[in-house]
Amino acid sequence: MRTRLAIRLNALLERNFPERRVFLKSDNDTRFIRLRPASQLIAFAGTSAIVAWAIVATAILLMDSIGSGNFREQAKRDQLTYEQRLNALAQERDSRAEEAIAAQQRFNSALEQISTMQTELLTSETRRHELETGIEIIQGTLRRAMNERDTARDEAAQLTVALNSAETAPGQPNDTQGENQEVAFLTAALQDTAYERDQITENAQSALIEADEMATEIQLMKDRNDQIFRQLEEAMTVSVEPLDKMFSAAGMNTDNMLKTVRRGYSGHGGPMMPLSFSSHGQSDEPSEDALRANRILNQMDRLNLYRIAAQKAPFALPVKGAFRYTSGYGMRWGRMHSGSDFAAPHGTPIYATADGVVTQAGWQSGYGRLVKIQHEFGIETRYAHNSKIYVKKGQRVSRGQKISAMGNTGRSTGTHLHYEVRVGGKAVNPMIYIKAAKDVF
C-alpha cells in the first residue's frame, strides 16, 4: 500500500514538475545540474511563501499608513477640542475669580457692619445697665420718701391729738397767752408737716412717672438689642459656615488648626474679650444678653482665626493671569505626577499661595529653578521650572507675593509651572485646596 502511494505521488510530481537538467558549459568541459521533482517542489513552495509574505507585508504597511493618517487627524481634532475646553475652563476660572473678589468685598463689608454693630451693642448694653442702676436709685429714693411721708403723717396725727387734748383738757390754769402760744406752735408744726407730706407725695409721684419712662426706654432698648443680636448672629452664620466648609473640604481638622493658630495669636484684651455685665442687686449669674453677646464674640473670634488660617494654607492660585491647565495630579506615562501644571507665556509671574518661609530657592535636578515654601500645619508648596527667582532662602513671604517667573528649566517639555502641595512630606492634589476655596475667595 505504501509503495503504491509512493509511486502515485512520484508520478504526480513528475507530471507537474518533470525532471530538468541545467547544463553549464565551459571551454574545456560541460557539466549539468539535475533538478529532481522534489527539489523543484521545495523551490516552488519557498518562492510562493516569499511572494505571499511580501504581499501581506505590503498590505499591512498600506493599512497602517492609512490608519495612522486617520489617527493623526483624530488626534488633531481631540487636541482642538481639548484646547477649546481649556479655554472655556479658563474663562470660567476668571469669572469665578471675579465672583470671589466680589464675595471678599461683601465679606469685608459684613465685617465692618459687624464691628459697627458690636460697638452699638456695647454702648447700648452700658446705657441699659446705667438706666437699671438709675431706676434702682430712684426706687430707693422713693422708698425713703414714702417712709418719710408715713412718718410725717404719724407726727401730724400725734400733733393733732396733742392740740385737741390741750384745748379740752380740764383742770388746767386759765392762761390764755400760753395756750395761744402753744396752739400757734402746734399749728405751725402741723403746717410744716403737711407741706413736707405734700412735697414727699409730689416727689414720689414724679419718681413713679420717671420710673415708668425709664422702664419704657429700657424695653425699647432691649428690643433694639435683640434686633442687633439677631443681625449679628445671622452675619456670623453667613460668614463662618463657608469657611468651615472650605477647611473641611480641604481635609483639614478645624479644631487642631484653630488651636495651632490660637497658640501663635494668644494676646488678650480689647473689644473681643468676653462680656461680664453685672449691676447692684443682681446675682453673679450672667444675663441672657451677656451669654448671647459672648456667643457672638466667640463666633467672631472663630471667624478671625479662620481668616488667619486661610492666609497660612495654600488656598490661592499660583498664577493670577490667563493660563492653561495642562496636567493634573496622578499617574502619567506610568509614573506618578505629584503636582498640577499651569501653562502660560514665558516670564508669567508666579505668586505664593499662602504665608510662609522660603526653604529653598535655587536649582534642583528635574525641577530646574525651584522655590519651596514651608507653611503652617505641616504644609509645603513647591514651584518648579522657573526662569527667574525673586526670593531667597529664609525669607518670609505673604500670600499673593511674587516669588518667581514661569520658565522651562529642568525636565520640561515647554514653558509651564509645576505646582506641588505636600502635607507632612507627602504629596497631595493641589486642586483640593483650590477647589475648596472657589466659593470663598
Short mmCIF file of C-alpha atoms in Angstrom, two decimals:
data_model
loop_
_atom_site.label_atom_id
_atom_site.label_comp_id
_atom_site.label_asym_id
_atom_site.label_seq_id
_atom_site.Cartn_x
_atom_site.Cartn_y
_atom_site.Cartn_z
CA MET A 1 0.00 0.00 0.00
CA ARG A 2 2.76 2.41 0.91
CA THR A 3 4.65 1.52 -2.28
CA ARG A 4 1.62 2.23 -4.46
CA LEU A 5 1.07 5.59 -2.71
CA ALA A 6 4.73 6.49 -3.23
CA ILE A 7 4.55 5.52 -6.89
CA ARG A 8 1.43 7.61 -7.43
CA LEU A 9 2.94 10.63 -5.59
CA ASN A 10 6.14 10.33 -7.64
CA ALA A 11 4.12 10.13 -10.86
CA LEU A 12 2.16 13.23 -9.86
CA LEU A 13 5.36 15.14 -9.16
CA GLU A 14 6.96 14.06 -12.44
CA ARG A 15 3.84 15.13 -14.31
CA ASN A 16 3.79 18.62 -12.74
CA PHE A 17 7.46 19.01 -12.09
CA PRO A 18 9.29 16.88 -14.70
CA GLU A 19 12.98 16.30 -14.15
CA ARG A 20 15.11 19.03 -15.64
CA ARG A 21 18.78 19.41 -16.25
CA VAL A 22 20.68 22.69 -16.32
CA PHE A 23 23.84 22.45 -18.46
CA LEU A 24 26.88 24.53 -17.58
CA LYS A 25 29.35 24.61 -20.48
CA SER A 26 32.89 25.93 -20.36
CA ASP A 27 35.73 25.92 -22.85
CA ASN A 28 37.12 22.61 -21.65
CA ASP A 29 34.18 20.90 -20.04
CA THR A 30 30.40 20.61 -19.91
CA ARG A 31 28.52 19.96 -16.66
CA PHE A 32 24.86 19.79 -15.73
CA ILE A 33 22.73 20.17 -12.63
CA ARG A 34 19.92 17.71 -12.19
CA LEU A 35 16.68 19.17 -10.80
CA ARG A 36 14.50 16.42 -9.43
CA PRO A 37 10.73 16.86 -8.96
CA ALA A 38 11.07 17.05 -5.14
CA SER A 39 13.72 19.78 -5.40
CA GLN A 40 11.54 21.74 -7.80
CA LEU A 41 8.56 21.38 -5.40
CA ILE A 42 10.64 22.72 -2.48
CA ALA A 43 11.88 25.65 -4.55
CA PHE A 44 8.35 26.44 -5.74
CA ALA A 45 6.98 26.33 -2.20
CA GLY A 46 9.75 28.61 -0.90
CA THR A 47 9.24 31.12 -3.68
CA SER A 48 5.46 31.09 -3.14
CA ALA A 49 5.98 31.69 0.59
CA ILE A 50 8.27 34.66 -0.07
CA VAL A 51 5.82 36.18 -2.56
CA ALA A 52 2.91 35.69 -0.13
CA TRP A 53 4.89 37.28 2.72
CA ALA A 54 5.73 40.26 0.51
CA ILE A 55 2.06 40.73 -0.42
CA VAL A 56 0.88 40.51 3.19
CA ALA A 57 3.60 42.87 4.45
CA THR A 58 2.79 45.41 1.75
CA ALA A 59 -0.91 45.26 2.63
CA ILE A 60 -0.15 45.73 6.33
CA LEU A 61 2.07 48.75 5.61
CA LEU A 62 -0.62 50.32 3.44
CA MET A 63 -3.31 49.77 6.07
CA ASP A 64 -1.07 51.13 8.80
CA SER A 65 -0.29 54.21 6.72
CA ILE A 66 -3.97 54.84 6.12
CA GLY A 67 -4.80 54.22 9.79
CA SER A 68 -2.02 56.49 11.06
CA GLY A 69 -3.28 59.29 8.87
CA ASN A 70 -6.74 58.93 10.35
CA PHE A 71 -5.25 58.72 13.85
CA ARG A 72 -3.29 61.95 13.36
CA GLU A 73 -6.40 63.70 12.16
CA GLN A 74 -8.34 62.36 15.14
CA ALA A 75 -5.54 63.45 17.47
CA LYS A 76 -5.65 66.95 15.96
CA ARG A 77 -9.41 67.07 16.45
CA ASP A 78 -9.05 65.86 20.04
CA GLN A 79 -6.33 68.44 20.68
CA LEU A 80 -8.54 71.21 19.27
CA THR A 81 -11.45 70.07 21.43
CA TYR A 82 -9.14 69.90 24.46
CA GLU A 83 -7.84 73.41 23.84
CA GLN A 84 -11.38 74.73 23.46
CA ARG A 85 -12.32 73.05 26.72
CA LEU A 86 -9.28 74.53 28.44
CA ASN A 87 -10.17 77.99 27.17
CA ALA A 88 -13.71 77.56 28.46
CA LEU A 89 -12.33 76.45 31.82
CA ALA A 90 -10.01 79.47 31.87
CA GLN A 91 -12.96 81.79 31.21
CA GLU A 92 -14.95 80.05 33.92
CA ARG A 93 -11.99 80.39 36.28
CA ASP A 94 -11.76 84.13 35.53
CA SER A 95 -15.47 84.55 36.20
CA ARG A 96 -15.07 82.57 39.42
CA ALA A 97 -12.17 84.80 40.38
CA GLU A 98 -14.30 87.90 39.80
CA GLU A 99 -17.10 86.37 41.86
CA ALA A 100 -14.58 85.53 44.58
CA ILE A 101 -13.35 89.13 44.63
CA ALA A 102 -16.93 90.36 44.89
CA ALA A 103 -17.59 87.84 47.68
CA GLN A 104 -14.47 89.02 49.51
CA GLN A 105 -15.68 92.61 49.24
CA ARG A 106 -19.07 91.59 50.59
CA PHE A 107 -17.30 89.69 53.35
CA ASN A 108 -15.23 92.76 54.31
CA SER A 109 -18.36 94.91 54.24
CA ALA A 110 -20.10 92.43 56.53
CA LEU A 111 -17.15 92.55 58.91
CA GLU A 112 -17.33 96.34 59.02
CA GLN A 113 -21.05 96.16 59.76
CA ILE A 114 -20.39 93.59 62.45
CA SER A 115 -17.78 95.84 64.04
CA THR A 116 -20.21 98.77 63.98
CA MET A 117 -22.98 96.62 65.43
CA GLN A 118 -20.65 95.37 68.13
CA THR A 119 -19.82 98.95 69.14
CA GLU A 120 -23.52 99.85 69.23
CA LEU A 121 -24.24 96.72 71.21
CA LEU A 122 -21.63 97.50 73.85
CA THR A 123 -22.83 101.11 74.06
CA SER A 124 -26.49 100.10 74.39
CA GLU A 125 -25.62 97.45 76.99
CA THR A 126 -23.71 100.04 79.04
CA ARG A 127 -26.59 102.51 78.72
CA ARG A 128 -29.14 99.88 79.69
CA HIS A 129 -27.25 98.96 82.85
CA GLU A 130 -26.83 102.65 83.71
CA LEU A 131 -30.59 103.04 83.37
CA GLU A 132 -31.17 99.98 85.54
CA THR A 133 -28.86 101.43 88.19
CA GLY A 134 -30.69 104.79 87.95
CA ILE A 135 -34.04 103.07 88.40
CA GLU A 136 -32.74 101.29 91.47
CA ILE A 137 -31.57 104.63 92.92
CA ILE A 138 -34.95 106.21 92.15
CA GLN A 139 -36.74 103.28 93.72
CA GLY A 140 -34.56 103.63 96.84
CA THR A 141 -35.30 107.37 96.98
CA LEU A 142 -38.98 106.64 96.51
CA ARG A 143 -38.97 104.15 99.37
CA ARG A 144 -37.26 106.68 101.63
CA ALA A 145 -39.74 109.36 100.58
CA MET A 146 -42.66 107.05 101.32
CA ASN A 147 -41.20 106.21 104.73
CA GLU A 148 -40.69 109.90 105.48
CA ARG A 149 -44.25 110.64 104.31
CA ASP A 150 -45.63 107.98 106.63
CA THR A 151 -43.52 109.34 109.49
CA ALA A 152 -44.74 112.88 108.78
CA ARG A 153 -48.36 111.67 108.76
CA ASP A 154 -47.84 109.96 112.10
CA GLU A 155 -46.26 113.09 113.56
CA ALA A 156 -49.12 115.24 112.19
CA ALA A 157 -51.66 112.90 113.72
CA GLN A 158 -49.86 112.98 117.07
CA LEU A 159 -49.69 116.80 116.97
CA THR A 160 -53.40 116.99 116.12
CA VAL A 161 -54.24 114.74 119.04
CA ALA A 162 -52.00 116.78 121.32
CA LEU A 163 -53.64 120.02 120.14
CA ASN A 164 -57.10 118.70 120.72
CA SER A 165 -56.08 117.44 124.16
CA ALA A 166 -54.63 120.84 125.07
CA GLU A 167 -57.85 122.62 124.08
CA THR A 168 -60.17 120.33 126.07
CA ALA A 169 -58.02 119.24 128.99
CA PRO A 170 -59.82 120.07 132.36
CA GLY A 171 -58.16 121.49 135.48
CA GLN A 172 -55.54 123.46 133.68
CA PRO A 173 -54.89 127.09 134.72
CA ASN A 174 -56.58 129.72 132.60
CA ASP A 175 -53.51 131.09 130.87
CA THR A 176 -54.82 132.36 127.53
CA GLN A 177 -51.49 133.71 126.37
CA GLY A 178 -49.70 130.37 127.00
CA GLU A 179 -52.44 128.47 125.27
CA ASN A 180 -52.27 130.76 122.25
CA GLN A 181 -48.52 130.31 122.01
CA GLU A 182 -48.88 126.52 122.24
CA VAL A 183 -51.64 126.49 119.63
CA ALA A 184 -49.58 128.68 117.32
CA PHE A 185 -46.61 126.35 117.70
CA LEU A 186 -48.67 123.26 117.05
CA THR A 187 -50.37 124.89 114.08
CA ALA A 188 -47.03 125.85 112.54
CA ALA A 189 -45.65 122.36 113.12
CA LEU A 190 -48.76 120.86 111.58
CA GLN A 191 -48.49 123.12 108.54
CA ASP A 192 -44.81 122.23 108.11
CA THR A 193 -45.61 118.54 108.39
CA ALA A 194 -48.46 118.86 105.88
CA TYR A 195 -46.18 120.71 103.44
CA GLU A 196 -43.49 118.06 103.80
CA ARG A 197 -46.10 115.36 103.27
CA ASP A 198 -47.41 117.07 100.13
CA GLN A 199 -43.85 117.60 98.87
CA ILE A 200 -42.92 113.97 99.52
CA THR A 201 -46.11 112.81 97.77
CA GLU A 202 -45.35 115.03 94.79
CA ASN A 203 -41.74 113.73 94.66
CA ALA A 204 -42.98 110.15 94.89
CA GLN A 205 -45.41 110.68 92.02
CA SER A 206 -42.65 112.28 89.91
CA ALA A 207 -40.35 109.37 90.74
CA LEU A 208 -43.05 106.87 89.68
CA ILE A 209 -43.58 108.71 86.39
CA GLU A 210 -39.83 108.81 85.74
CA ALA A 211 -39.53 105.12 86.64
CA ASP A 212 -42.28 104.28 84.11
CA GLU A 213 -40.50 106.32 81.45
CA MET A 214 -37.21 104.57 82.19
CA ALA A 215 -38.91 101.17 82.09
CA THR A 216 -40.35 102.02 78.67
CA GLU A 217 -36.96 103.20 77.47
CA ILE A 218 -35.33 100.02 78.80
CA GLN A 219 -37.90 97.88 76.96
CA LEU A 220 -37.26 99.76 73.71
CA MET A 221 -33.54 99.34 74.23
CA LYS A 222 -33.99 95.61 74.88
CA ASP A 223 -35.96 95.30 71.64
CA ARG A 224 -33.24 97.11 69.74
CA ASN A 225 -30.56 94.96 71.38
CA ASP A 226 -32.47 91.84 70.35
CA GLN A 227 -32.59 93.09 66.75
CA ILE A 228 -28.86 93.83 66.82
CA PHE A 229 -28.19 90.39 68.29
CA ARG A 230 -30.22 88.72 65.52
CA GLN A 231 -28.38 90.66 62.82
CA LEU A 232 -25.03 89.76 64.36
CA GLU A 233 -25.97 86.09 64.67
CA GLU A 234 -27.11 85.95 61.05
CA ALA A 235 -23.95 87.71 59.87
CA MET A 236 -21.80 85.28 61.85
CA THR A 237 -23.62 82.29 60.38
CA VAL A 238 -23.21 83.61 56.82
CA SER A 239 -19.53 84.39 57.39
CA VAL A 240 -18.35 81.33 59.34
CA GLU A 241 -20.16 78.48 57.56
CA PRO A 242 -18.42 78.92 54.14
CA LEU A 243 -15.00 78.98 55.80
CA ASP A 244 -15.86 75.93 57.88
CA LYS A 245 -16.92 74.06 54.73
CA MET A 246 -13.78 75.19 52.90
CA PHE A 247 -11.40 73.78 55.54
CA SER A 248 -13.43 70.58 55.81
CA ALA A 249 -13.37 70.12 52.01
CA ALA A 250 -9.58 70.50 52.11
CA GLY A 251 -9.41 67.66 54.64
CA MET A 252 -8.10 69.86 57.46
CA ASN A 253 -9.04 69.21 61.09
CA THR A 254 -10.56 72.56 62.08
CA ASP A 255 -10.16 72.05 65.84
CA ASN A 256 -6.44 71.27 65.62
CA MET A 257 -5.98 74.04 63.08
CA LEU A 258 -7.65 76.64 65.32
CA LYS A 259 -5.57 75.51 68.29
CA THR A 260 -2.40 75.99 66.22
CA VAL A 261 -3.46 79.47 65.12
CA ARG A 262 -4.54 80.42 68.64
CA ARG A 263 -1.13 79.45 70.04
CA GLY A 264 0.52 81.87 67.61
CA TYR A 265 -2.00 84.64 68.35
CA SER A 266 -2.56 84.33 72.09
CA GLY A 267 -2.82 88.03 73.09
CA HIS A 268 -5.85 89.14 75.12
CA GLY A 269 -7.77 92.36 75.66
CA GLY A 270 -9.73 94.80 73.56
CA PRO A 271 -13.31 94.60 72.30
CA MET A 272 -13.12 90.83 71.70
CA MET A 273 -12.85 90.00 75.41
CA PRO A 274 -15.89 88.12 76.81
CA LEU A 275 -18.57 90.35 78.33
CA SER A 276 -19.50 90.06 82.00
CA PHE A 277 -22.31 92.51 82.89
CA SER A 278 -23.43 92.94 86.49
CA SER A 279 -25.36 95.57 88.40
CA HIS A 280 -26.13 96.29 92.03
CA GLY A 281 -28.70 93.98 93.49
CA GLN A 282 -28.30 91.27 90.82
CA SER A 283 -26.84 87.80 91.21
CA ASP A 284 -23.44 86.80 89.84
CA GLU A 285 -25.04 84.66 87.11
CA PRO A 286 -24.57 86.26 83.64
CA SER A 287 -27.69 87.56 81.96
CA GLU A 288 -29.16 86.13 78.76
CA ASP A 289 -27.86 89.14 76.83
CA ALA A 290 -24.38 88.60 78.22
CA LEU A 291 -24.47 84.93 77.21
CA ARG A 292 -25.76 85.85 73.78
CA ALA A 293 -23.10 88.52 73.32
CA ASN A 294 -20.38 86.11 74.42
CA ARG A 295 -21.59 83.52 71.89
CA ILE A 296 -21.35 86.13 69.15
CA LEU A 297 -17.88 87.16 70.33
CA ASN A 298 -16.80 83.52 70.27
CA GLN A 299 -18.07 83.27 66.70
CA MET A 300 -16.18 86.44 65.79
CA ASP A 301 -13.06 85.01 67.38
CA ARG A 302 -13.53 81.80 65.36
CA LEU A 303 -14.05 83.88 62.21
CA ASN A 304 -10.83 85.81 62.82
CA LEU A 305 -8.92 82.57 63.43
CA TYR A 306 -10.34 81.14 60.21
CA ARG A 307 -9.22 84.24 58.29
CA ILE A 308 -5.71 83.90 59.72
CA ALA A 309 -5.63 80.17 58.89
CA ALA A 310 -6.85 80.85 55.35
CA GLN A 311 -3.82 83.08 54.80
CA LYS A 312 -1.50 80.31 56.01
CA ALA A 313 -2.93 77.42 53.93
CA PRO A 314 -2.46 77.22 50.11
CA PHE A 315 -6.00 78.05 49.00
CA ALA A 316 -4.95 80.60 46.37
CA LEU A 317 -3.93 80.06 42.74
CA PRO A 318 -0.20 80.41 41.99
CA VAL A 319 -0.97 82.12 38.65
CA LYS A 320 -3.24 85.17 38.53
CA GLY A 321 -3.24 85.80 34.77
CA ALA A 322 -4.65 83.69 31.96
CA PHE A 323 -3.25 80.14 31.83
CA ARG A 324 -3.94 76.63 30.57
CA TYR A 325 -4.35 73.72 32.97
CA THR A 326 -2.21 71.17 31.09
CA SER A 327 -1.75 68.28 33.53
CA GLY A 328 -3.17 67.21 36.85
CA TYR A 329 -2.16 65.21 39.87
CA GLY A 330 -1.94 61.41 39.38
CA MET A 331 -0.37 58.73 37.21
CA ARG A 332 1.10 59.94 33.93
CA TRP A 333 3.09 57.84 31.44
CA GLY A 334 3.45 55.08 34.02
CA ARG A 335 4.85 57.41 36.69
CA MET A 336 3.35 59.45 39.50
CA HIS A 337 2.87 63.14 38.68
CA SER A 338 2.96 64.75 42.11
CA GLY A 339 1.51 68.15 41.22
CA SER A 340 -0.50 70.23 38.76
CA ASP A 341 0.85 72.01 35.66
CA PHE A 342 -0.19 75.52 34.60
CA ALA A 343 0.98 76.76 31.17
CA ALA A 344 1.27 80.46 30.31
CA PRO A 345 3.69 82.75 28.40
CA HIS A 346 7.35 82.74 29.36
CA GLY A 347 8.02 85.06 32.31
CA THR A 348 4.47 84.99 33.70
CA PRO A 349 4.63 85.97 37.42
CA ILE A 350 4.24 83.19 39.98
CA TYR A 351 2.76 84.05 43.38
CA ALA A 352 2.91 82.40 46.81
CA THR A 353 -0.36 80.67 47.60
CA ALA A 354 -0.07 81.20 51.39
CA ASP A 355 2.06 82.87 54.06
CA GLY A 356 5.26 81.01 54.87
CA VAL A 357 9.06 80.83 54.90
CA VAL A 358 11.21 80.05 51.84
CA THR A 359 13.22 76.87 52.50
CA GLN A 360 14.82 76.58 49.04
CA ALA A 361 15.35 78.99 46.17
CA GLY A 362 17.66 77.55 43.54
CA TRP A 363 18.41 74.71 41.16
CA GLN A 364 17.30 71.12 41.81
CA SER A 365 17.66 68.22 39.40
CA GLY A 366 14.46 67.57 37.47
CA TYR A 367 12.69 70.63 38.93
CA GLY A 368 15.03 73.19 37.40
CA ARG A 369 14.86 76.51 39.23
CA LEU A 370 12.75 75.62 42.26
CA VAL A 371 11.13 77.57 45.11
CA LYS A 372 10.00 75.73 48.25
CA ILE A 373 7.86 77.45 50.90
CA GLN A 374 7.08 75.97 54.32
CA HIS A 375 3.66 76.94 55.70
CA GLU A 376 1.78 76.30 58.91
CA PHE A 377 0.01 72.99 59.67
CA GLY A 378 2.91 70.97 58.18
CA ILE A 379 2.15 72.11 54.60
CA GLU A 380 4.84 72.77 51.97
CA THR A 381 4.40 74.15 48.44
CA ARG A 382 6.79 73.78 45.50
CA TYR A 383 7.06 75.95 42.37
CA ALA A 384 9.26 74.36 39.65
CA HIS A 385 10.73 75.06 36.15
CA ASN A 386 11.04 78.82 36.83
CA SER A 387 13.02 81.13 34.58
CA LYS A 388 13.74 83.61 37.41
CA ILE A 389 13.53 83.54 41.22
CA TYR A 390 12.76 86.71 43.21
CA VAL A 391 13.11 85.36 46.78
CA LYS A 392 15.90 83.79 48.80
CA LYS A 393 16.17 81.03 51.35
CA GLY A 394 14.96 82.03 54.84
CA GLN A 395 12.82 84.89 53.55
CA ARG A 396 9.28 85.20 54.92
CA VAL A 397 6.67 85.69 52.21
CA SER A 398 2.99 86.56 52.26
CA ARG A 399 0.09 85.15 50.31
CA GLY A 400 -0.06 86.76 46.87
CA GLN A 401 3.60 87.88 46.91
CA LYS A 402 5.51 87.43 43.62
CA ILE A 403 8.20 84.79 44.11
CA SER A 404 9.31 83.74 40.60
CA ALA A 405 8.66 83.84 36.85
CA MET A 406 7.41 80.95 34.71
CA GLY A 407 10.02 79.17 32.62
CA ASN A 408 11.19 75.91 31.04
CA THR A 409 14.12 74.81 33.20
CA GLY A 410 14.79 71.24 34.34
CA ARG A 411 12.90 68.27 32.86
CA SER A 412 10.23 70.19 31.00
CA THR A 413 8.71 69.94 27.52
CA GLY A 414 7.61 73.58 27.41
CA THR A 415 7.07 76.74 29.44
CA HIS A 416 4.84 75.96 32.42
CA LEU A 417 4.65 75.91 36.23
CA HIS A 418 4.79 72.60 38.08
CA TYR A 419 2.97 73.29 41.37
CA GLU A 420 3.04 70.83 44.29
CA VAL A 421 1.44 70.74 47.74
CA ARG A 422 2.89 68.39 50.36
CA VAL A 423 1.42 67.67 53.78
CA GLY A 424 3.81 66.06 56.24
CA GLY A 425 6.22 65.43 53.35
CA LYS A 426 3.60 63.52 51.31
CA ALA A 427 2.33 64.95 48.02
CA VAL A 428 -1.41 65.67 47.79
CA ASN A 429 -3.58 67.00 44.99
CA PRO A 430 -3.21 70.83 44.94
CA MET A 431 -6.66 71.20 43.36
CA ILE A 432 -8.23 70.00 46.63
CA TYR A 433 -7.31 73.32 48.23
CA ILE A 434 -8.02 75.44 45.16
CA LYS A 435 -11.48 73.91 44.58
CA ALA A 436 -12.32 74.12 48.30
CA ALA A 437 -11.79 77.91 48.20
CA LYS A 438 -13.54 78.63 44.89
CA ASP A 439 -16.77 79.78 46.60
CA VAL A 440 -14.99 81.72 49.37
CA PHE A 441 -12.09 83.66 47.82
#
